[in-house]
PDB file of C-alpha atoms in Angstrom:
ATOM      1  CA  MET C   1     200.352  22.204  -3.731  1.00 45.00           C
ATOM      2  CA  THR C   2     201.528  25.277  -5.668  1.00 46.00           C
ATOM      3  CA  VAL C   3     205.221  25.861  -6.138  1.00 53.00           C
ATOM      4  CA  GLY C   4     205.917  29.600  -5.429  1.00 53.00           C
ATOM      5  CA  LYS C   5     206.529  32.008  -2.536  1.00 50.00           C
ATOM      6  CA  ALA C   6     206.186  30.419   0.789  1.00 44.00           C
ATOM      7  CA  ALA C   7     203.735  31.475   3.394  1.00 45.00           C
ATOM      8  CA  PRO C   8     204.913  33.112   6.539  1.00 52.00           C
ATOM      9  CA  HIS C   9     206.708  30.634   8.988  1.00 73.00           C
ATOM     10  CA  CYS C  10     206.752  27.890   6.578  1.00 89.00           C
ATOM     11  CA  THR C  11     210.005  26.005   5.946  1.00 93.00           C
ATOM     12  CA  ARG C  12     211.048  26.604   2.266  1.00 95.00           C
ATOM     13  CA  ILE C  13     212.200  23.475   0.444  1.00 96.00           C
ATOM     14  CA  LEU C  14     214.154  22.936  -2.768  1.00 97.00           C
ATOM     15  CA  LEU C  15     213.966  19.340  -4.062  1.00 97.00           C
ATOM     16  CA  CYS C  16     216.810  18.050  -6.007  1.00 96.00           C
ATOM     17  CA  ASP C  17     216.274  14.475  -7.657  1.00 95.00           C
ATOM     18  CA  ASP C  18     216.902  13.418 -11.102  1.00 93.00           C
ATOM     19  CA  HIS C  19     213.763  11.294 -11.276  1.00 93.00           C
ATOM     20  CA  ALA C  20     210.631  13.459 -12.045  1.00 93.00           C
ATOM     21  CA  VAL C  21     208.488  10.678 -10.572  1.00 94.00           C
ATOM     22  CA  VAL C  22     210.404  11.003  -7.269  1.00 93.00           C
ATOM     23  CA  ARG C  23     210.037  14.651  -7.184  1.00 93.00           C
ATOM     24  CA  ALA C  24     206.199  14.413  -7.986  1.00 95.00           C
ATOM     25  CA  GLY C  25     205.945  12.027  -4.967  1.00 94.00           C
ATOM     26  CA  LEU C  26     207.749  14.357  -2.616  1.00 94.00           C
ATOM     27  CA  LEU C  27     205.839  17.239  -3.874  1.00 94.00           C
ATOM     28  CA  ALA C  28     202.593  15.515  -3.075  1.00 93.00           C
ATOM     29  CA  LEU C  29     203.850  14.171   0.270  1.00 94.00           C
ATOM     30  CA  LEU C  30     205.163  17.553   1.498  1.00 94.00           C
ATOM     31  CA  GLY C  31     201.914  19.320   0.435  1.00 90.00           C
ATOM     32  CA  SER C  32     200.218  17.574   3.285  1.00 90.00           C
ATOM     33  CA  GLU C  33     202.383  19.752   5.840  1.00 91.00           C
ATOM     34  CA  SER C  34     201.004  23.312   6.386  1.00 91.00           C
ATOM     35  CA  ASP C  35     204.361  24.554   7.536  1.00 92.00           C
ATOM     36  CA  ILE C  36     206.469  23.075   4.672  1.00 93.00           C
ATOM     37  CA  GLU C  37     206.386  24.449   1.261  1.00 93.00           C
ATOM     38  CA  VAL C  38     208.260  23.527  -1.915  1.00 95.00           C
ATOM     39  CA  VAL C  39     209.590  26.604  -3.750  1.00 95.00           C
ATOM     40  CA  GLY C  40     211.491  24.723  -6.530  1.00 95.00           C
ATOM     41  CA  GLU C  41     212.423  21.529  -8.141  1.00 96.00           C
ATOM     42  CA  ALA C  42     215.764  20.640  -9.641  1.00 95.00           C
ATOM     43  CA  GLY C  43     216.716  17.659 -11.781  1.00 94.00           C
ATOM     44  CA  SER C  44     220.511  17.972 -11.609  1.00 94.00           C
ATOM     45  CA  GLY C  45     223.260  19.179  -9.398  1.00 94.00           C
ATOM     46  CA  GLU C  46     223.931  22.246 -11.434  1.00 96.00           C
ATOM     47  CA  GLU C  47     220.415  23.132 -11.622  1.00 96.00           C
ATOM     48  CA  ALA C  48     219.954  22.632  -7.842  1.00 96.00           C
ATOM     49  CA  VAL C  49     223.140  25.145  -7.269  1.00 96.00           C
ATOM     50  CA  ALA C  50     221.518  27.842  -9.481  1.00 96.00           C
ATOM     51  CA  MET C  51     218.146  27.594  -7.938  1.00 96.00           C
ATOM     52  CA  ALA C  52     219.483  27.442  -4.399  1.00 96.00           C
ATOM     53  CA  THR C  53     221.300  30.736  -5.181  1.00 95.00           C
ATOM     54  CA  LYS C  54     218.214  32.254  -6.524  1.00 95.00           C
ATOM     55  CA  LEU C  55     215.526  31.109  -4.238  1.00 95.00           C
ATOM     56  CA  LYS C  56     217.490  30.850  -0.862  1.00 94.00           C
ATOM     57  CA  PRO C  57     215.437  27.880   0.444  1.00 96.00           C
ATOM     58  CA  ASP C  58     215.685  26.928   4.096  1.00 96.00           C
ATOM     59  CA  VAL C  59     216.469  23.227   3.321  1.00 96.00           C
ATOM     60  CA  VAL C  60     217.640  21.578   0.075  1.00 97.00           C
ATOM     61  CA  LEU C  61     216.390  17.850  -0.083  1.00 96.00           C
ATOM     62  CA  MET C  62     219.415  16.455  -1.982  1.00 96.00           C
ATOM     63  CA  ASP C  63     219.701  12.948  -3.652  1.00 94.00           C
ATOM     64  CA  LEU C  64     223.395  11.791  -4.101  1.00 91.00           C
ATOM     65  CA  GLN C  65     223.153  10.039  -7.415  1.00 89.00           C
ATOM     66  CA  LEU C  66     222.010  12.745  -9.956  1.00 90.00           C
ATOM     67  CA  GLY C  67     223.020  11.297 -13.451  1.00 82.00           C
ATOM     68  CA  ALA C  68     225.146  13.459 -15.595  1.00 84.00           C
ATOM     69  CA  GLY C  69     226.964  16.381 -14.231  1.00 89.00           C
ATOM     70  CA  ILE C  70     228.068  16.893 -10.677  1.00 92.00           C
ATOM     71  CA  ASP C  71     226.668  14.413  -8.023  1.00 92.00           C
ATOM     72  CA  GLY C  72     224.779  15.387  -4.824  1.00 93.00           C
ATOM     73  CA  VAL C  73     227.951  15.573  -2.756  1.00 93.00           C
ATOM     74  CA  GLU C  74     229.519  18.338  -5.018  1.00 94.00           C
ATOM     75  CA  ALA C  75     226.292  20.081  -5.180  1.00 95.00           C
ATOM     76  CA  THR C  76     225.991  19.984  -1.301  1.00 95.00           C
ATOM     77  CA  ARG C  77     229.516  21.320  -1.005  1.00 94.00           C
ATOM     78  CA  ARG C  78     228.541  24.258  -3.253  1.00 95.00           C
ATOM     79  CA  ILE C  79     225.168  24.967  -1.693  1.00 95.00           C
ATOM     80  CA  ALA C  80     225.639  24.342   2.117  1.00 93.00           C
ATOM     81  CA  SER C  81     225.739  27.481   4.359  1.00 92.00           C
ATOM     82  CA  PRO C  82     224.435  28.913   7.608  1.00 91.00           C
ATOM     83  CA  GLU C  83     221.388  30.203   5.781  1.00 92.00           C
ATOM     84  CA  VAL C  84     220.761  27.111   3.353  1.00 94.00           C
ATOM     85  CA  HIS C  85     220.826  23.683   5.037  1.00 95.00           C
ATOM     86  CA  VAL C  86     221.253  20.594   2.883  1.00 96.00           C
ATOM     87  CA  LEU C  87     219.428  17.376   3.944  1.00 95.00           C
ATOM     88  CA  VAL C  88     220.477  14.267   1.956  1.00 94.00           C
ATOM     89  CA  LEU C  89     217.706  12.043   0.972  1.00 93.00           C
ATOM     90  CA  THR C  90     218.938   8.971  -0.676  1.00 90.00           C
ATOM     91  CA  THR C  91     218.841   5.061  -0.944  1.00 88.00           C
ATOM     92  CA  TYR C  92     222.632   4.821  -0.435  1.00 81.00           C
ATOM     93  CA  ASP C  93     224.045   4.320   3.117  1.00 77.00           C
ATOM     94  CA  THR C  94     227.434   3.128   2.776  1.00 79.00           C
ATOM     95  CA  ASP C  95     230.202   4.609   5.157  1.00 76.00           C
ATOM     96  CA  ALA C  96     231.830   6.304   2.234  1.00 80.00           C
ATOM     97  CA  ASP C  97     228.684   8.040   1.021  1.00 84.00           C
ATOM     98  CA  ILE C  98     227.876   9.237   4.506  1.00 86.00           C
ATOM     99  CA  THR C  99     231.380  10.503   5.280  1.00 84.00           C
ATOM    100  CA  ARG C 100     231.524  12.392   1.962  1.00 86.00           C
ATOM    101  CA  ALA C 101     228.160  14.039   2.326  1.00 90.00           C
ATOM    102  CA  ILE C 102     228.775  15.162   5.886  1.00 87.00           C
ATOM    103  CA  GLU C 103     232.184  16.421   5.036  1.00 87.00           C
ATOM    104  CA  ALA C 104     230.610  18.448   2.124  1.00 90.00           C
ATOM    105  CA  GLY C 105     228.488  20.250   4.749  1.00 91.00           C
ATOM    106  CA  ALA C 106     225.247  18.141   4.780  1.00 92.00           C
ATOM    107  CA  THR C 107     223.076  19.087   8.007  1.00 91.00           C
ATOM    108  CA  GLY C 108     221.466  15.574   7.742  1.00 90.00           C
ATOM    109  CA  TYR C 109     221.339  12.280   6.052  1.00 92.00           C
ATOM    110  CA  LEU C 110     218.030  10.577   5.541  1.00 91.00           C
ATOM    111  CA  LEU C 111     217.143   7.301   3.755  1.00 90.00           C
ATOM    112  CA  LYS C 112     214.266   7.183   1.253  1.00 89.00           C
ATOM    113  CA  ALA C 113     212.898   4.213   3.095  1.00 87.00           C
ATOM    114  CA  GLU C 114     212.030   6.330   6.073  1.00 87.00           C
ATOM    115  CA  ARG C 115     208.386   6.985   7.149  1.00 90.00           C
ATOM    116  CA  PRO C 116     206.854  10.314   6.070  1.00 92.00           C
ATOM    117  CA  GLU C 117     206.789  11.361   9.702  1.00 92.00           C
ATOM    118  CA  GLU C 118     210.559  11.006  10.032  1.00 91.00           C
ATOM    119  CA  LEU C 119     211.015  12.991   6.868  1.00 93.00           C
ATOM    120  CA  PHE C 120     208.846  15.864   8.157  1.00 94.00           C
ATOM    121  CA  ALA C 121     210.876  15.752  11.452  1.00 92.00           C
ATOM    122  CA  ALA C 122     214.269  15.646   9.875  1.00 92.00           C
ATOM    123  CA  ILE C 123     213.148  18.724   7.465  1.00 94.00           C
ATOM    124  CA  ARG C 124     212.142  20.734  10.484  1.00 93.00           C
ATOM    125  CA  ALA C 125     215.317  19.883  12.454  1.00 91.00           C
ATOM    126  CA  ALA C 126     217.468  20.682   9.317  1.00 92.00           C
ATOM    127  CA  ALA C 127     215.761  23.919   8.960  1.00 93.00           C
ATOM    128  CA  GLU C 128     216.894  24.848  12.527  1.00 91.00           C
ATOM    129  CA  GLY C 129     220.568  23.839  11.789  1.00 88.00           C
ATOM    130  CA  ARG C 130     220.093  20.634  13.934  1.00 89.00           C
ATOM    131  CA  THR C 131     221.542  17.211  12.634  1.00 87.00           C
ATOM    132  CA  ALA C 132     218.916  14.811  11.306  1.00 87.00           C
ATOM    133  CA  LEU C 133     220.121  11.206  10.717  1.00 87.00           C
ATOM    134  CA  SER C 134     218.283   8.082   9.791  1.00 84.00           C
ATOM    135  CA  ALA C 135     218.599   5.326  12.485  1.00 78.00           C
ATOM    136  CA  PRO C 136     220.668   3.180  10.358  1.00 78.00           C
ATOM    137  CA  VAL C 137     222.961   6.133   9.518  1.00 80.00           C
ATOM    138  CA  ALA C 138     223.285   7.101  13.097  1.00 76.00           C
ATOM    139  CA  GLY C 139     224.221   3.678  13.911  1.00 71.00           C
ATOM    140  CA  ARG C 140     226.899   3.684  11.365  1.00 69.00           C
ATOM    141  CA  VAL C 141     228.274   6.985  12.621  1.00 69.00           C
ATOM    142  CA  MET C 142     228.330   5.743  16.177  1.00 65.00           C
ATOM    143  CA  ASP C 143     230.000   2.448  15.172  1.00 62.00           C
ATOM    144  CA  ARG C 144     232.699   4.462  13.291  1.00 63.00           C
ATOM    145  CA  MET C 145     233.276   6.622  16.539  1.00 58.00           C
ATOM    146  CA  ARG C 146     233.534   3.676  18.752  1.00 54.00           C
ATOM    147  CA  GLY C 147     235.777   1.832  16.379  1.00 53.00           C
ATOM    148  CA  ALA C 148     238.055   4.917  15.678  1.00 52.00           C
ATOM    149  CA  ALA C 149     241.133   2.741  15.342  1.00 53.00           C
ATOM    150  CA  GLY C 150     239.476   1.336  12.228  1.00 60.00           C
ATOM    151  CA  PRO C 151     238.743  -2.084  10.925  1.00 69.00           C
ATOM    152  CA  THR C 152     241.460  -4.746  11.207  1.00 77.00           C
ATOM    153  CA  LEU C 153     242.915  -5.388   7.833  1.00 84.00           C
ATOM    154  CA  THR C 154     245.489  -8.184   7.005  1.00 87.00           C
ATOM    155  CA  ASN C 155     248.894  -7.127   5.658  1.00 86.00           C
ATOM    156  CA  ARG C 156     248.014  -8.447   2.196  1.00 90.00           C
ATOM    157  CA  GLU C 157     244.726  -6.376   2.348  1.00 90.00           C
ATOM    158  CA  ARG C 158     246.684  -3.299   3.133  1.00 89.00           C
ATOM    159  CA  ASP C 159     249.031  -4.019   0.411  1.00 91.00           C
ATOM    160  CA  ILE C 160     246.029  -4.366  -2.034  1.00 93.00           C
ATOM    161  CA  LEU C 161     244.396  -1.181  -0.649  1.00 92.00           C
ATOM    162  CA  GLY C 162     247.527   0.808  -1.245  1.00 91.00           C
ATOM    163  CA  GLN C 163     247.704  -0.339  -4.834  1.00 93.00           C
ATOM    164  CA  LEU C 164     244.062   0.502  -5.216  1.00 92.00           C
ATOM    165  CA  ALA C 165     244.782   4.180  -3.944  1.00 90.00           C
ATOM    166  CA  GLN C 166     247.317   4.506  -6.634  1.00 91.00           C
ATOM    167  CA  GLY C 167     244.584   3.777  -9.271  1.00 91.00           C
ATOM    168  CA  LEU C 168     245.684   0.409 -10.347  1.00 93.00           C
ATOM    169  CA  GLY C 169     243.425  -2.144 -11.827  1.00 92.00           C
ATOM    170  CA  ASN C 170     243.078  -5.829 -10.721  1.00 94.00           C
ATOM    171  CA  ARG C 171     245.462  -7.002 -13.304  1.00 94.00           C
ATOM    172  CA  GLU C 172     248.029  -4.498 -12.500  1.00 94.00           C
ATOM    173  CA  ILE C 173     247.813  -5.105  -8.646  1.00 94.00           C
ATOM    174  CA  ALA C 174     248.168  -8.906  -9.423  1.00 93.00           C
ATOM    175  CA  ARG C 175     251.399  -8.215 -11.328  1.00 93.00           C
ATOM    176  CA  ALA C 176     252.704  -5.845  -8.615  1.00 92.00           C
ATOM    177  CA  LEU C 177     252.117  -8.330  -5.833  1.00 92.00           C
ATOM    178  CA  PHE C 178     252.722 -11.456  -7.722  1.00 92.00           C
ATOM    179  CA  ILE C 179     249.367 -12.965  -6.999  1.00 93.00           C
ATOM    180  CA  SER C 180     246.528 -14.068  -9.371  1.00 93.00           C
ATOM    181  CA  GLU C 181     243.715 -11.604 -10.306  1.00 92.00           C
ATOM    182  CA  ALA C 182     241.300 -14.038  -8.711  1.00 92.00           C
ATOM    183  CA  THR C 183     243.138 -13.643  -5.453  1.00 93.00           C
ATOM    184  CA  VAL C 184     242.881  -9.843  -5.868  1.00 94.00           C
ATOM    185  CA  LYS C 185     239.211 -10.039  -6.327  1.00 93.00           C
ATOM    186  CA  THR C 186     238.847 -12.264  -3.200  1.00 93.00           C
ATOM    187  CA  HIS C 187     240.842  -9.788  -1.191  1.00 93.00           C
ATOM    188  CA  LEU C 188     238.921  -6.823  -2.552  1.00 93.00           C
ATOM    189  CA  GLY C 189     235.530  -8.371  -1.613  1.00 92.00           C
ATOM    190  CA  ARG C 190     236.737  -8.886   2.023  1.00 91.00           C
ATOM    191  CA  ILE C 191     238.167  -5.198   1.994  1.00 92.00           C
ATOM    192  CA  TYR C 192     234.729  -3.924   0.900  1.00 90.00           C
ATOM    193  CA  ALA C 193     233.046  -5.854   3.512  1.00 88.00           C
ATOM    194  CA  LYS C 194     235.355  -4.642   6.375  1.00 86.00           C
ATOM    195  CA  LEU C 195     235.003  -0.911   5.184  1.00 87.00           C
ATOM    196  CA  GLY C 196     231.355  -1.070   4.547  1.00 85.00           C
ATOM    197  CA  VAL C 197     231.549  -0.058   0.963  1.00 87.00           C
ATOM    198  CA  ASP C 198     230.815  -1.523  -2.451  1.00 87.00           C
ATOM    199  CA  THR C 199     233.020   0.400  -4.682  1.00 89.00           C
ATOM    200  CA  ARG C 200     236.741   0.939  -5.298  1.00 90.00           C
ATOM    201  CA  ALA C 201     236.499   4.571  -4.935  1.00 89.00           C
ATOM    202  CA  GLY C 202     234.359   4.125  -1.712  1.00 88.00           C
ATOM    203  CA  ALA C 203     237.196   1.871  -0.251  1.00 90.00           C
ATOM    204  CA  VAL C 204     239.873   4.357  -0.901  1.00 89.00           C
ATOM    205  CA  ALA C 205     237.685   7.174   0.463  1.00 87.00           C
ATOM    206  CA  VAL C 206     237.154   5.298   3.720  1.00 85.00           C
ATOM    207  CA  ALA C 207     240.726   4.163   3.845  1.00 84.00           C
ATOM    208  CA  LYS C 208     241.973   7.729   3.755  1.00 82.00           C
ATOM    209  CA  GLU C 209     239.352   8.923   6.232  1.00 78.00           C
ATOM    210  CA  GLN C 210     240.326   6.368   8.698  1.00 76.00           C
ATOM    211  CA  ARG C 211     244.149   6.601   7.962  1.00 76.00           C
ATOM    212  CA  LEU C 212     244.436   3.067   6.853  1.00 80.00           C
ATOM    213  CA  LEU C 213     246.848   3.880   4.117  1.00 75.00           C
ATOM    214  CA  LEU C 214     250.497   4.221   5.011  1.00 58.00           C
TER     215      LEU C 214
END
């Protein structure tokens, strides 16, 4: 497929992924659809922002982890508009990632493990401004809505989460709460599991979003 001016009635796509092999694979895959045309490829968040401004694509397929520079969430925040829709295409599906991307303005959130047909459908939906979510992501969103009161944390877990939000490390939290570092690590593991995250930043982001911090 030739990267260039889109044919009439085609959905114009800008790819953003820091792996050239992934971009090449997507380029070949999307080339099988007559109504979808890739008009540009970006290898970084900054490049995606600049190209989106210049090319005005209908949809930007955005990875979340982009190496050095701004990440996919920040790039989405800078790009998303009523004219340019951002469809996240990533391997990450934690609650924190999904929340950050949607709050940044992403129209949809798709996992790279999806079948090609699902990707094509999501692109067409995003081009029309309709929400497109992978089934696992939709399930997480629905679970979050049903459990609006948030997960149940013990008082100790809330204490540790509060210390975490202040930017304290494990050793500092242990000293502040008069417990061992091993105990802090154990509680952090339980907190991550309950919040559906795997990083300290993710735990704090979800805690703030669900108002779990006092």
